Amino acid sequence: MTVTGPLGFRAAGVAAGLKSTGAKDVALVVNEGPLDVAAAVFTTNRVFAAPVAWSRQAVADGIARAVVLNSGGANACTGPEGFADTHHTAEYVADLLEVSAGDVLVCSTGLIGERLPVDRLLAGCDAAAGAADADGGPDAALAIMTTDTVPKTVLVTREVSDEHSVDGATSWSVGGMAKGAGMLAPGLATMLCVLTTDAVVDAATADAALRAATATTFDRVDSDGCMSTNDTVILLASGASQVPVTLEELTAAVTEACADLARALVADAEGASHDIAVTVTNASDETAALAVARAVTRSNLFKAAVFGNDPNWGRVLSAVGTVPEDVAPFDALALDVSINGVQVCRAGGVGEPRELVDLASSREVHVEVDLHAGGAQVTVWTNDLTHDYVHENSAYSS
Amino acid sequence: MTVTGPLGFRAAGVAAGLKSTGAKDVALVVNEGPLDVAAAVFTTNRVFAAPVAWSRQAVADGIARAVVLNSGGANACTGPEGFADTHHTAEYVADLLEVSAGDVLVCSTGLIGERLPVDRLLAGCDAAAGAADADGGPDAALAIMTTDTVPKTVLVTREVSDEHSVDGATSWSVGGMAKGAGMLAPGLATMLCVLTTDAVVDAATADAALRAATATTFDRVDSDGCMSTNDTVILLASGASQVPVTLEELTAAVTEACADLARALVADAEGASHDIAVTVTNASDETAALAVARAVTRSNLFKAAVFGNDPNWGRVLSAVGTVPEDVAPFDALALDVSINGVQVCRAGGVGEPRELVDLASSREVHVEVDLHAGGAQVTVWTNDLTHDYVHENSAYSS
């Protein structure tokens, strides 16, 4: 049920002609309230798209009533004209919904460096505003896809025990949709995501929950090491369930929703044939664990080896060794590496025979690097480097 | 003429059965003096091979008489046994040459995480010591190849004007050989390189010249972002030309030799179809320029686009934007990007039509990123990301 799973939301997805294929390409998500709480996190790329510039300002007050999203064009590196296009889109949607333009967030995804066909986009906004209803979530999820092969949606529902029930409410939920299949790297994975909840929360709680959730989910997906210009994750809260929740409760539910969507992004990454979980254990702290995990997930050589079903642990170690000592203290002669449960490297040297590792039977690969330097642990997900990745990214201008 | 171009050196390359193909796999370079000056730089990877551990110590006194090199195995991540193998090899060659073991440097290249077949290696050392002569440079260059398709050699000769001639000497030279085709990333590119010179220099001068030369050549090759465990560049000086040279003269000649070899590594990178020079101009300083250039040369998406002859400048900008502001100050709305001379991005936005860029006609691609933030300029070389790169690195365990 995606973004329309929680109470208090309408959505739609329509085809406006931005994609040459004729597929749906404009999505609208409307928060009907009673609350109009919103929070968002954005790409940390210094080259960011016009809709990121707009939405970052618009959400700063913790309030939003709607999100309009388009595929078929990123509206990035399009100069002042591109920003005017985003601004115009927000004002147009605001008029349609009879809300303030400053309460309309905008997201775009597609090719960088091309203006959007604004007339078509606005016509799509008309159609989406007319069509938006409580069943429109699935269409919205379709409309934000680019090279995604499947829409990604989630619904996390929490029951309320009788003694905590207010006005007879029995549950609350977090729904969401996401797109992203390439240019996936932390800070965030390249993606758009809209999450909705009918819980009763204030803006500060929504913001804290969303930041905590994305830090341990989307920020730990690193498919191809390339950070995008358009990454946006938005959380809208309607309060329509009438259930007040704590920061801990909201964080847990939003994290569960984000983790589900993040895993779906990895599973649909462009051209990938393996999903690789790199877990670093016994690090001095989380920062160290994350740095080592990212070094491995960014090794083209290791990722190409996994594509070839070759448990080439030397490429894991050579990646681990590139992390500076002040970032991640460890003794190179103490490192252990396991691949799918086989400890192929022990104390920095040869362990079990690499022939014992089976990479061919499953899409999932689990790599564990034990630093023997503390107690922190982190997992980062990535994909293998395949012929199809090269093909898609040499043939598709995005 | 490679390492035997300068006077005072013998070399050989023999087949010892380390490579399953039966190709040459053991090389020896001997400095006949009168000087025994040596300098070396090594990988900065914290996971480094046994021969790196050995040679780093052995060259610390600025003295070496010989270098023994093998392909067919990296002797990395092989524990104390692997170090003993390297030590044994150095002692064995020292006995053959009647020099001290501490004056024999060792280099290995090939698969990580496997012991070397030491009996075969030592038999190869016997054969190489017997065969080494003043014409053996080309054979040595063949014996260090792994996935290289061609040997890489260089000879830089400097004439001496009559008034500077000592004892009738008329010239001096720097010769060299290198291997490396994958796992090419700075600090150094993954490679072995032996340089020789017959100039009269002391150890401090040799060391300073080598460090300066590698910093602006091999350290600016970044084929696939993967730093190796075995990188070694060695300079041996025999003094046999009887021509004393200054630090400036030696640095210039060694830099010329290294630049030639570095360019040859890029041209022979595994599976590449384009050599890409990323030049960053008008940076605040060299560190900033280098950081921006490296960010672009490590973008899989940009490199895949070049393979597809797609001048996708949005992927250049999205890579540039990942560099932190404290590393490289610039205004994202001031950035210009040219590809093969066409300014496709102007002031952070759309410039000339991307259709004007021709990537198909030449293997060389020139990308220029103008930061408009100062006066520093740096060029880093990389390759495109191709089907053949993925194929070679998924099929070849190295």
Short mmCIF file of N, CA, C and O in Angstrom, two decimals, chain B residues 54 81-95 101 106 118-119 121-122 125:
data_model
loop_
_atom_site.label_atom_id
_atom_site.label_comp_id
_atom_site.label_asym_id
_atom_site.label_seq_id
_atom_site.Cartn_x
_atom_site.Cartn_y
_atom_site.Cartn_z
N TRP B 54 60.66 -6.65 3.16
CA TRP B 54 62.10 -6.90 3.06
C TRP B 54 62.84 -5.73 2.41
O TRP B 54 63.82 -5.21 2.95
N GLU B 81 55.84 -17.30 6.95
CA GLU B 81 56.45 -18.20 5.97
C GLU B 81 56.77 -17.45 4.68
O GLU B 81 57.83 -17.68 4.07
N GLY B 82 55.86 -16.57 4.27
CA GLY B 82 56.09 -15.80 3.05
C GLY B 82 57.29 -14.87 3.21
O GLY B 82 58.10 -14.71 2.28
N PHE B 83 57.44 -14.28 4.39
CA PHE B 83 58.59 -13.40 4.61
C PHE B 83 59.88 -14.22 4.58
O PHE B 83 60.89 -13.80 4.00
N ALA B 84 59.84 -15.42 5.17
CA ALA B 84 61.02 -16.28 5.13
C ALA B 84 61.39 -16.65 3.70
O ALA B 84 62.58 -16.73 3.35
N ASP B 85 60.39 -16.84 2.85
CA ASP B 85 60.66 -17.14 1.43
C ASP B 85 61.41 -15.99 0.77
O ASP B 85 62.37 -16.19 0.01
N THR B 86 60.96 -14.76 1.05
CA THR B 86 61.64 -13.59 0.47
C THR B 86 63.06 -13.47 1.00
O THR B 86 64.02 -13.23 0.23
N HIS B 87 63.21 -13.65 2.30
CA HIS B 87 64.53 -13.55 2.93
C HIS B 87 65.48 -14.59 2.32
O HIS B 87 66.62 -14.28 1.95
N HIS B 88 64.98 -15.79 2.19
CA HIS B 88 65.77 -16.88 1.61
C HIS B 88 66.19 -16.54 0.17
O HIS B 88 67.35 -16.76 -0.23
N THR B 89 65.27 -15.97 -0.59
CA THR B 89 65.57 -15.59 -1.97
C THR B 89 66.70 -14.56 -2.01
O THR B 89 67.64 -14.67 -2.82
N ALA B 90 66.61 -13.56 -1.14
CA ALA B 90 67.65 -12.52 -1.12
C ALA B 90 69.01 -13.13 -0.75
O ALA B 90 70.04 -12.80 -1.37
N GLU B 91 69.01 -14.02 0.23
CA GLU B 91 70.28 -14.65 0.63
C GLU B 91 70.85 -15.51 -0.50
O GLU B 91 72.06 -15.53 -0.73
N TYR B 92 69.97 -16.19 -1.18
CA TYR B 92 70.40 -17.08 -2.26
C TYR B 92 71.05 -16.28 -3.39
O TYR B 92 72.14 -16.62 -3.87
N VAL B 93 70.38 -15.18 -3.77
CA VAL B 93 70.92 -14.34 -4.85
C VAL B 93 72.21 -13.67 -4.39
O VAL B 93 73.17 -13.53 -5.16
N ALA B 94 72.26 -13.27 -3.13
CA ALA B 94 73.48 -12.65 -2.60
C ALA B 94 74.66 -13.61 -2.70
O ALA B 94 75.77 -13.21 -3.10
N ASP B 95 74.44 -14.88 -2.37
CA ASP B 95 75.51 -15.87 -2.50
C ASP B 95 75.97 -16.00 -3.95
O ASP B 95 77.16 -16.06 -4.24
N ALA B 101 73.36 -10.09 1.58
CA ALA B 101 71.91 -10.26 1.38
C ALA B 101 71.15 -8.95 1.58
O ALA B 101 70.14 -8.69 0.93
N VAL B 106 64.03 -7.35 -3.36
CA VAL B 106 63.15 -8.37 -3.93
C VAL B 106 61.80 -7.74 -4.27
O VAL B 106 61.27 -6.93 -3.49
N VAL B 118 59.19 -21.99 -3.93
CA VAL B 118 60.52 -21.42 -3.72
C VAL B 118 61.60 -22.20 -4.47
O VAL B 118 62.55 -21.61 -5.00
N ASP B 119 61.46 -23.52 -4.57
CA ASP B 119 62.47 -24.29 -5.30
C ASP B 119 62.60 -23.82 -6.74
O ASP B 119 63.70 -23.60 -7.26
N LEU B 121 61.67 -20.91 -7.89
CA LEU B 121 62.16 -19.53 -7.90
C LEU B 121 63.68 -19.49 -7.78
O LEU B 121 64.36 -18.76 -8.51
N LEU B 122 64.22 -20.31 -6.87
CA LEU B 122 65.68 -20.29 -6.68
C LEU B 122 66.41 -20.86 -7.90
O LEU B 122 67.46 -20.35 -8.29
N CYS B 125 66.64 -18.13 -10.17
CA CYS B 125 67.71 -17.18 -9.78
C CYS B 125 69.06 -17.67 -10.30
O CYS B 125 69.88 -16.87 -10.79
#
